[in-house]
mmCIF file of C-alpha atoms in Angstrom:
data_model
loop_
_atom_site.group_PDB
_atom_site.id
_atom_site.type_symbol
_atom_site.label_atom_id
_atom_site.label_comp_id
_atom_site.label_asym_id
_atom_site.label_seq_id
_atom_site.Cartn_x
_atom_site.Cartn_y
_atom_site.Cartn_z
ATOM 1 C CA MET A 1 58.706 87.518 158.989
ATOM 2 C CA ARG A 2 57.924 84.965 161.723
ATOM 3 C CA SER A 3 54.236 85.045 160.867
ATOM 4 C CA ILE A 4 54.985 84.491 157.168
ATOM 5 C CA ILE A 5 57.188 81.486 157.924
ATOM 6 C CA ALA A 6 54.694 80.083 160.407
ATOM 7 C CA SER A 7 51.712 80.398 158.051
ATOM 8 C CA ALA A 8 53.655 78.951 155.121
ATOM 9 C CA ALA A 9 54.911 76.040 157.175
ATOM 10 C CA LEU A 10 51.410 75.406 158.538
ATOM 11 C CA ALA A 11 49.901 75.362 155.039
ATOM 12 C CA ALA A 12 52.588 72.973 153.871
ATOM 13 C CA GLY A 13 52.217 70.772 156.921
ATOM 14 C CA LEU A 14 48.449 70.457 156.556
ATOM 15 C CA ALA A 15 48.789 69.373 152.944
ATOM 16 C CA ILE A 16 51.459 66.825 153.786
ATOM 17 C CA GLY A 17 49.026 65.179 156.169
ATOM 18 C CA LEU A 18 47.224 63.986 153.059
ATOM 19 C CA SER A 19 50.288 62.235 151.613
ATOM 20 C CA PRO A 20 49.395 58.773 150.392
ATOM 21 C CA ALA A 21 52.097 56.586 151.893
ATOM 22 C CA SER A 22 54.360 56.847 154.912
ATOM 23 C CA ALA A 23 57.118 55.154 152.915
ATOM 24 C CA GLN A 24 57.268 58.163 150.650
ATOM 25 C CA THR A 25 59.405 61.196 151.390
ATOM 26 C CA PRO A 26 57.104 64.245 151.485
ATOM 27 C CA LEU A 27 58.425 67.339 149.730
ATOM 28 C CA ARG A 28 57.025 70.777 150.496
ATOM 29 C CA VAL A 29 57.590 72.823 147.340
ATOM 30 C CA ALA A 30 57.175 76.580 146.911
ATOM 31 C CA GLY A 31 57.081 77.255 143.185
ATOM 32 C CA ASN A 32 57.127 80.394 141.111
ATOM 33 C CA PHE A 33 54.626 83.250 141.243
ATOM 34 C CA SER A 34 51.263 82.115 139.917
ATOM 35 C CA GLN A 35 51.173 85.015 137.409
ATOM 36 C CA ASN A 36 54.124 83.398 135.596
ATOM 37 C CA VAL A 37 51.694 81.005 134.001
ATOM 38 C CA LYS A 38 53.979 79.166 131.585
ATOM 39 C CA GLN A 39 56.694 78.524 134.168
ATOM 40 C CA VAL A 40 54.188 77.454 136.821
ATOM 41 C CA ASP A 41 52.492 75.046 134.407
ATOM 42 C CA ILE A 42 55.884 73.463 133.673
ATOM 43 C CA GLU A 43 56.773 73.303 137.383
ATOM 44 C CA ARG A 44 53.473 71.787 138.438
ATOM 45 C CA ALA A 45 53.598 69.062 135.782
ATOM 46 C CA PHE A 46 57.222 68.331 136.658
ATOM 47 C CA PHE A 47 56.657 67.927 140.387
ATOM 48 C CA ASP A 48 53.458 65.938 139.892
ATOM 49 C CA ALA A 49 55.401 63.415 137.776
ATOM 50 C CA LEU A 50 58.746 63.544 139.607
ATOM 51 C CA GLY A 51 58.224 60.442 141.739
ATOM 52 C CA ALA A 52 57.056 58.294 138.839
ATOM 53 C CA LYS A 53 59.715 59.476 136.386
ATOM 54 C CA SER A 54 62.627 59.243 138.837
ATOM 55 C CA GLY A 55 61.545 56.018 140.510
ATOM 56 C CA VAL A 56 62.129 57.723 143.883
ATOM 57 C CA PRO A 57 59.224 57.411 146.358
ATOM 58 C CA ILE A 58 58.119 61.016 146.903
ATOM 59 C CA ALA A 59 54.853 62.543 148.079
ATOM 60 C CA MET A 60 54.539 66.032 146.622
ATOM 61 C CA ASN A 61 52.935 69.207 147.948
ATOM 62 C CA TYR A 62 53.421 71.949 145.348
ATOM 63 C CA ASN A 63 52.114 75.502 145.583
ATOM 64 C CA PRO A 64 53.130 78.767 143.882
ATOM 65 C CA MET A 65 54.969 80.996 146.355
ATOM 66 C CA ASP A 66 52.309 83.712 146.422
ATOM 67 C CA VAL A 67 49.633 81.124 147.267
ATOM 68 C CA VAL A 68 51.469 80.219 150.490
ATOM 69 C CA GLY A 69 52.495 83.785 151.307
ATOM 70 C CA VAL A 70 56.200 83.561 150.473
ATOM 71 C CA LYS A 71 58.043 86.791 149.681
ATOM 72 C CA ALA A 72 60.849 86.388 147.153
ATOM 73 C CA PRO A 73 63.568 88.088 149.281
ATOM 74 C CA ASP A 74 62.904 85.619 152.137
ATOM 75 C CA ALA A 75 63.454 82.441 150.128
ATOM 76 C CA LEU A 76 67.009 81.552 151.158
ATOM 77 C CA ARG A 77 66.296 82.052 154.847
ATOM 78 C CA MET A 78 63.146 79.959 154.588
ATOM 79 C CA LEU A 79 65.088 77.166 152.910
ATOM 80 C CA ARG A 80 67.776 77.290 155.570
ATOM 81 C CA GLY A 81 65.145 77.180 158.288
ATOM 82 C CA GLY A 82 63.347 74.212 156.716
ATOM 83 C CA SER A 83 60.011 75.938 156.091
ATOM 84 C CA PHE A 84 60.062 74.304 152.655
ATOM 85 C CA ASP A 85 62.055 71.434 151.197
ATOM 86 C CA VAL A 86 62.322 72.794 147.655
ATOM 87 C CA MET A 87 61.889 76.385 146.517
ATOM 88 C CA SER A 88 61.912 78.254 143.232
ATOM 89 C CA VAL A 89 64.127 81.220 144.065
ATOM 90 C CA GLN A 90 64.361 84.608 142.348
ATOM 91 C CA ILE A 91 68.101 84.924 142.863
ATOM 92 C CA GLY A 92 68.387 88.659 142.327
ATOM 93 C CA MET A 93 65.932 89.435 145.124
ATOM 94 C CA ALA A 94 67.238 86.741 147.459
ATOM 95 C CA SER A 95 70.837 87.894 146.906
ATOM 96 C CA ARG A 96 70.276 90.724 149.346
ATOM 97 C CA ASP A 97 71.176 88.093 151.966
ATOM 98 C CA ASP A 98 74.494 87.428 150.197
ATOM 99 C CA PRO A 99 75.711 89.468 147.190
ATOM 100 C CA PHE A 100 77.826 86.546 145.964
ATOM 101 C CA PHE A 101 74.740 84.963 144.432
ATOM 102 C CA GLU A 102 73.960 87.937 142.187
ATOM 103 C CA GLY A 103 77.227 87.225 140.389
ATOM 104 C CA VAL A 104 75.346 84.671 138.290
ATOM 105 C CA ASP A 105 73.284 87.412 136.615
ATOM 106 C CA LEU A 106 74.809 90.895 136.922
ATOM 107 C CA ILE A 107 73.254 93.609 134.769
ATOM 108 C CA GLY A 108 74.899 93.985 131.373
ATOM 109 C CA VAL A 109 77.263 91.017 131.723
ATOM 110 C CA ALA A 110 75.228 88.579 129.610
ATOM 111 C CA THR A 111 72.383 90.073 127.577
ATOM 112 C CA ASP A 112 71.543 87.099 125.343
ATOM 113 C CA MET A 113 70.656 83.562 126.290
ATOM 114 C CA VAL A 114 73.755 81.948 124.760
ATOM 115 C CA GLY A 115 76.055 84.176 126.782
ATOM 116 C CA GLN A 116 73.868 83.803 129.848
ATOM 117 C CA ARG A 117 74.115 80.027 129.775
ATOM 118 C CA LYS A 118 77.902 80.178 129.568
ATOM 119 C CA VAL A 119 77.990 82.416 132.652
ATOM 120 C CA VAL A 120 75.549 80.225 134.583
ATOM 121 C CA ASP A 121 77.438 77.029 133.824
ATOM 122 C CA ALA A 122 80.788 78.607 134.726
ATOM 123 C CA TYR A 123 79.496 79.970 138.036
ATOM 124 C CA ARG A 124 77.388 76.953 139.019
ATOM 125 C CA ALA A 125 79.918 75.044 141.146
ATOM 126 C CA ALA A 126 81.003 78.118 143.124
ATOM 127 C CA PHE A 127 77.355 79.131 143.549
ATOM 128 C CA ASP A 128 76.357 75.678 144.816
ATOM 129 C CA GLU A 129 79.307 75.488 147.218
ATOM 130 C CA ARG A 130 78.427 78.808 148.800
ATOM 131 C CA LEU A 131 74.712 77.984 148.926
ATOM 132 C CA GLN A 132 75.464 74.792 150.848
ATOM 133 C CA LYS A 133 77.759 76.541 153.319
ATOM 134 C CA ARG A 134 75.718 79.669 153.927
ATOM 135 C CA PHE A 135 72.122 78.502 153.578
ATOM 136 C CA ASN A 136 72.152 74.717 154.030
ATOM 137 C CA ALA A 137 70.694 74.263 150.553
ATOM 138 C CA LYS A 138 71.735 72.702 147.248
ATOM 139 C CA VAL A 139 71.289 73.757 143.630
ATOM 140 C CA LEU A 140 68.989 71.493 141.662
ATOM 141 C CA ALA A 141 68.527 73.724 138.611
ATOM 142 C CA LEU A 142 69.542 77.184 137.378
ATOM 143 C CA TRP A 143 67.616 78.803 134.526
ATOM 144 C CA PRO A 144 66.526 82.221 133.227
ATOM 145 C CA PHE A 145 63.149 83.781 132.590
ATOM 146 C CA GLY A 146 64.646 85.285 129.461
ATOM 147 C CA PRO A 147 65.880 88.679 128.290
ATOM 148 C CA GLN A 148 64.876 91.390 130.741
ATOM 149 C CA VAL A 149 63.295 94.293 128.871
ATOM 150 C CA PHE A 150 61.404 97.497 129.631
ATOM 151 C CA TYR A 151 57.611 97.885 129.783
ATOM 152 C CA CYS A 152 56.661 101.551 130.223
ATOM 153 C CA ASN A 153 53.499 103.632 130.418
ATOM 154 C CA HIS A 154 55.402 106.697 129.165
ATOM 155 C CA ASP A 155 56.625 107.599 125.681
ATOM 156 C CA ILE A 156 60.027 105.871 125.667
ATOM 157 C CA LYS A 157 62.388 106.191 122.710
ATOM 158 C CA SER A 158 65.696 105.290 124.414
ATOM 159 C CA LEU A 159 67.321 104.695 127.785
ATOM 160 C CA LYS A 160 67.695 108.460 128.182
ATOM 161 C CA ASP A 161 63.922 108.714 128.547
ATOM 162 C CA LEU A 162 64.056 106.745 131.811
ATOM 163 C CA LYS A 163 65.406 109.855 133.530
ATOM 164 C CA GLY A 164 63.017 111.014 136.233
ATOM 165 C CA LEU A 165 60.826 107.902 136.038
ATOM 166 C CA LYS A 166 60.152 105.317 138.740
ATOM 167 C CA VAL A 167 61.151 101.924 137.384
ATOM 168 C CA ARG A 168 60.578 98.504 138.907
ATOM 169 C CA SER A 169 63.825 96.803 139.926
ATOM 170 C CA PHE A 170 64.459 93.440 141.535
ATOM 171 C CA THR A 171 68.242 93.198 141.891
ATOM 172 C CA PRO A 172 70.856 95.510 143.403
ATOM 173 C CA SER A 173 72.780 95.747 140.114
ATOM 174 C CA MET A 174 69.578 96.624 138.254
ATOM 175 C CA SER A 175 68.971 99.433 140.726
ATOM 176 C CA ALA A 176 72.523 100.701 140.132
ATOM 177 C CA MET A 177 71.902 100.706 136.379
ATOM 178 C CA LEU A 178 68.628 102.607 136.713
ATOM 179 C CA GLU A 179 70.173 105.214 138.985
ATOM 180 C CA HIS A 180 72.955 105.676 136.429
ATOM 181 C CA PHE A 181 70.331 106.566 133.818
ATOM 182 C CA GLY A 182 68.597 108.998 136.169
ATOM 183 C CA ALA A 183 65.632 106.772 137.075
ATOM 184 C CA THR A 184 64.406 105.948 140.557
ATOM 185 C CA PRO A 185 64.417 102.190 141.192
ATOM 186 C CA VAL A 186 61.372 100.788 142.974
ATOM 187 C CA THR A 187 61.992 97.306 144.377
ATOM 188 C CA LEU A 188 58.952 95.120 143.709
ATOM 189 C CA GLN A 189 58.438 91.402 143.382
ATOM 190 C CA PHE A 190 56.595 90.242 140.285
ATOM 191 C CA SER A 191 53.147 89.959 141.850
ATOM 192 C CA GLU A 192 53.322 93.598 142.954
ATOM 193 C CA VAL A 193 54.224 95.152 139.599
ATOM 194 C CA TYR A 194 50.876 95.180 137.753
ATOM 195 C CA PRO A 195 49.070 97.210 140.442
ATOM 196 C CA ALA A 196 52.119 99.456 140.826
ATOM 197 C CA LEU A 197 52.034 100.267 137.108
ATOM 198 C CA GLN A 198 48.267 100.664 137.231
ATOM 199 C CA ARG A 199 48.350 103.117 140.162
ATOM 200 C CA GLY A 200 51.382 105.100 139.085
ATOM 201 C CA VAL A 201 53.679 103.783 141.811
ATOM 202 C CA ALA A 202 55.962 102.796 138.925
ATOM 203 C CA SER A 203 56.166 104.158 135.380
ATOM 204 C CA CYS A 204 58.109 101.211 133.938
ATOM 205 C CA GLY A 205 58.835 97.621 134.837
ATOM 206 C CA VAL A 206 61.637 95.276 133.846
ATOM 207 C CA THR A 207 60.839 91.637 133.120
ATOM 208 C CA SER A 208 60.981 89.092 130.294
ATOM 209 C CA PRO A 209 58.620 89.435 127.309
ATOM 210 C CA THR A 210 56.914 86.170 128.272
ATOM 211 C CA SER A 211 56.374 87.124 131.908
ATOM 212 C CA GLY A 212 55.190 90.602 130.973
ATOM 213 C CA ASN A 213 52.679 89.202 128.505
ATOM 214 C CA THR A 214 51.311 86.424 130.720
ATOM 215 C CA GLY A 215 51.231 88.881 133.640
ATOM 216 C CA ASN A 216 49.101 91.244 131.497
ATOM 217 C CA TRP A 217 51.515 94.160 131.839
ATOM 218 C CA PRO A 218 50.493 95.473 128.370
ATOM 219 C CA GLU A 219 47.129 96.340 129.935
ATOM 220 C CA VAL A 220 48.856 98.990 132.045
ATOM 221 C CA THR A 221 51.808 99.978 129.796
ATOM 222 C CA THR A 222 52.102 101.471 126.322
ATOM 223 C CA HIS A 223 55.729 101.170 125.168
ATOM 224 C CA LEU A 224 57.990 98.099 124.979
ATOM 225 C CA LEU A 225 61.747 98.674 124.741
ATOM 226 C CA PRO A 226 63.101 95.163 123.976
ATOM 227 C CA LEU A 227 66.656 95.964 125.088
ATOM 228 C CA SER A 228 67.891 93.043 127.181
ATOM 229 C CA VAL A 229 69.883 93.919 130.302
ATOM 230 C CA SER A 230 70.075 90.468 131.966
ATOM 231 C CA GLY A 231 68.356 87.085 132.073
ATOM 232 C CA SER A 232 66.638 87.042 135.493
ATOM 233 C CA VAL A 233 68.245 83.774 136.527
ATOM 234 C CA GLN A 234 66.163 81.629 138.872
ATOM 235 C CA GLY A 235 67.015 78.540 140.844
ATOM 236 C CA HIS A 236 65.338 75.423 142.153
ATOM 237 C CA PHE A 237 67.059 74.693 145.456
ATOM 238 C CA ILE A 238 66.558 71.940 148.030
ATOM 239 C CA ASN A 239 67.159 72.054 151.767
ATOM 240 C CA LEU A 240 70.371 70.107 152.406
ATOM 241 C CA ASP A 241 68.923 68.096 155.292
ATOM 242 C CA THR A 242 66.116 66.945 153.001
ATOM 243 C CA TRP A 243 68.592 66.129 150.242
ATOM 244 C CA LYS A 244 70.648 63.932 152.544
ATOM 245 C CA LYS A 245 67.623 61.771 153.299
ATOM 246 C CA PHE A 246 67.933 60.344 149.788
ATOM 247 C CA SER A 247 70.506 57.688 148.962
ATOM 248 C CA PRO A 248 73.280 58.545 146.454
ATOM 249 C CA GLU A 249 71.446 56.478 143.852
ATOM 250 C CA GLN A 250 68.201 58.347 144.489
ATOM 251 C CA GLN A 251 70.015 61.685 144.375
ATOM 252 C CA ALA A 252 71.470 60.801 140.986
ATOM 253 C CA LYS A 253 68.025 59.878 139.646
ATOM 254 C CA LEU A 254 66.537 63.131 140.915
ATOM 255 C CA MET A 255 69.326 65.191 139.361
ATOM 256 C CA VAL A 256 68.611 63.597 135.972
ATOM 257 C CA GLN A 257 65.041 64.836 136.221
ATOM 258 C CA PHE A 258 66.019 68.324 137.411
ATOM 259 C CA LYS A 259 68.447 68.589 134.512
ATOM 260 C CA ALA A 260 65.524 67.880 132.184
ATOM 261 C CA LEU A 261 63.475 70.562 133.961
ATOM 262 C CA GLU A 262 66.349 73.017 133.638
ATOM 263 C CA ASP A 263 66.667 72.319 129.908
ATOM 264 C CA GLN A 264 62.924 72.755 129.416
ATOM 265 C CA LEU A 265 62.938 76.138 131.158
ATOM 266 C CA TRP A 266 65.995 77.286 129.203
ATOM 267 C CA ASN A 267 64.219 76.287 126.009
ATOM 268 C CA LEU A 268 61.175 78.317 127.043
ATOM 269 C CA ALA A 269 63.377 81.345 127.693
ATOM 270 C CA ILE A 270 65.028 80.995 124.285
ATOM 271 C CA THR A 271 61.984 80.240 122.135
ATOM 272 C CA ALA A 272 58.962 81.902 123.709
ATOM 273 C CA ASN A 273 60.073 85.489 124.147
ATOM 274 C CA ASP A 274 60.088 86.504 120.483
ATOM 275 C CA ASP A 275 56.474 85.434 120.172
ATOM 276 C CA ALA A 276 55.592 87.211 123.415
ATOM 277 C CA THR A 277 57.125 90.425 122.073
ATOM 278 C CA ALA A 278 55.222 90.054 118.800
ATOM 279 C CA CYS A 279 51.963 89.488 120.652
ATOM 280 C CA SER A 280 52.413 92.316 123.149
ATOM 281 C CA THR A 281 53.019 94.718 120.259
ATOM 282 C CA GLY A 282 50.158 93.445 118.074
ATOM 283 C CA GLN A 283 52.241 91.886 115.293
ATOM 284 C CA ALA A 284 50.660 89.672 112.661
ATOM 285 C CA ASP A 285 52.957 86.740 113.493
ATOM 286 C CA CYS A 286 51.672 86.504 117.095
ATOM 287 C CA LYS A 287 50.914 82.826 117.799
ATOM 288 C CA SER A 288 50.795 81.609 121.388
ATOM 289 C CA HIS A 289 50.518 84.646 123.698
ATOM 290 C CA LYS A 290 47.851 87.256 124.353
ATOM 291 C CA LYS A 291 47.649 89.951 121.702
ATOM 292 C CA PHE A 292 47.930 93.582 122.761
ATOM 293 C CA ALA A 293 48.801 96.830 120.990
ATOM 294 C CA MET A 294 51.914 98.231 122.650
ATOM 295 C CA LYS A 295 54.346 100.376 120.670
ATOM 296 C CA LEU A 296 57.570 98.507 119.902
ATOM 297 C CA VAL A 297 60.555 100.803 120.431
ATOM 298 C CA GLU A 298 63.539 100.324 118.142
ATOM 299 C CA ILE A 299 66.813 99.573 119.934
ATOM 300 C CA SER A 300 69.589 101.968 119.007
ATOM 301 C CA PRO A 301 73.303 101.064 118.816
ATOM 302 C CA ALA A 302 73.891 103.786 121.417
ATOM 303 C CA ASP A 303 71.610 102.030 123.909
ATOM 304 C CA ARG A 304 73.313 98.680 123.350
ATOM 305 C CA GLN A 305 76.666 100.316 124.018
ATOM 306 C CA ALA A 306 75.264 102.114 127.065
ATOM 307 C CA ILE A 307 74.375 98.770 128.691
ATOM 308 C CA LYS A 308 77.894 97.436 128.068
ATOM 309 C CA ASP A 309 79.380 100.617 129.520
ATOM 310 C CA VAL A 310 77.191 100.579 132.611
ATOM 311 C CA ALA A 311 78.186 96.973 133.290
ATOM 312 C CA GLU A 312 81.912 97.687 133.207
ATOM 313 C CA LYS A 313 81.962 101.172 134.709
ATOM 314 C CA VAL A 314 79.130 101.025 137.250
ATOM 315 C CA VAL A 315 77.739 97.555 137.990
ATOM 316 C CA LEU A 316 80.948 95.529 138.351
ATOM 317 C CA PRO A 317 82.799 98.077 140.548
ATOM 318 C CA ILE A 318 79.794 98.435 142.881
ATOM 319 C CA TRP A 319 79.272 94.683 143.098
ATOM 320 C CA LYS A 320 82.989 94.096 143.749
ATOM 321 C CA LYS A 321 82.929 96.468 146.695
ATOM 322 C CA THR A 322 79.735 94.986 148.133
ATOM 323 C CA CYS A 323 80.690 91.343 147.657
ATOM 324 C CA ASN A 324 84.321 91.676 148.745
ATOM 325 C CA ALA A 325 83.112 93.298 151.958
ATOM 326 C CA VAL A 326 81.403 89.973 152.749
ATOM 327 C CA ASP A 327 84.097 87.720 151.271
ATOM 328 C CA ALA A 328 87.504 89.114 150.333
ATOM 329 C CA GLY A 329 87.879 86.539 147.563
ATOM 330 C CA CYS A 330 84.492 87.162 145.974
ATOM 331 C CA SER A 331 85.513 89.163 142.898
ATOM 332 C CA ALA A 332 88.544 86.937 142.278
ATOM 333 C CA LYS A 333 86.290 83.866 142.222
ATOM 334 C CA TRP A 334 83.919 85.663 139.844
ATOM 335 C CA ASN A 335 86.804 86.548 137.514
ATOM 336 C CA GLU A 336 87.853 82.892 137.383
ATOM 337 C CA THR A 337 84.360 81.638 136.583
ATOM 338 C CA ALA A 338 81.557 83.895 135.366
ATOM 339 C CA GLY A 339 83.889 86.676 134.275
ATOM 340 C CA ALA A 340 86.029 84.328 132.205
ATOM 341 C CA ALA A 341 82.888 82.971 130.508
ATOM 342 C CA ALA A 342 81.681 86.500 129.730
ATOM 343 C CA GLY A 343 85.072 87.833 128.680
ATOM 344 C CA LEU A 344 85.100 90.412 131.476
ATOM 345 C CA THR A 345 87.429 91.062 134.367
ATOM 346 C CA ILE A 346 86.738 93.061 137.498
ATOM 347 C CA GLN A 347 89.771 95.237 138.165
#
């Protein structure tokens, strides 16, 4: 862990030495995984233009997290330690440091983007407050990759067929769901999934249609079950010490820009995934993604109900126990915010 932080900080520091003007505030940014091409393209363009569009003097050093050796589960600790100023954080993986954060995207609670946005907006203030207290960081943007679906290299007709298979997971509640269906969860960050599927370390992977397509998962899988179980909510967070270097007026200008980034990434999650599904399964209406020939599995009413049941009977009780062990008021806060938005209550 120390070597990862040291190498990442060194890479960032070397690049900052090239910043054009001492009057500018240099920002070391660790973006998304480079395989998430569409999101990285949006991020890179955003950060390149952030100074000019906000009118805030900033010198930018942006790199995808895998380029600078960042592991997704380490992100919150690296932010707290100041290794980077801004990070794109996979919340489900980073929530192993604090289960409270996974409350923004628990399996089965919000399985469409409209419901997901309601949950995110309801939970945002509580999320940001805890992030500031526990990890000396602030929320700049919260957004999803899109509906999280199943890519498998086995003949999958329903959730029952996951039994006995090794399936990529990246959140604790996702692992609980998979175990409920008789699968063995294998915790992998996105960059590790393609080779795992290729070598048989995993039989299935869960991700959004867009990420799966741009990550070339259809090259190593055969069946796509487009049953959404969550949204894979991400965050752009800034180290609080860095944030406080900006004046209130500058902070307000930056937040306007990050709100625009958030809206753009939400729009991508809402609009791009249908086309990605069509392209991965070789449909005639494929337009803007790579075309493959996966088999599209029809979603049954029984599977939709199974996800709702696993959320209420498995995921929420397990998360309540885990989160309340860290903070006795955790589940009550969730009920008041995310739960109310989703129409669910943890008993």
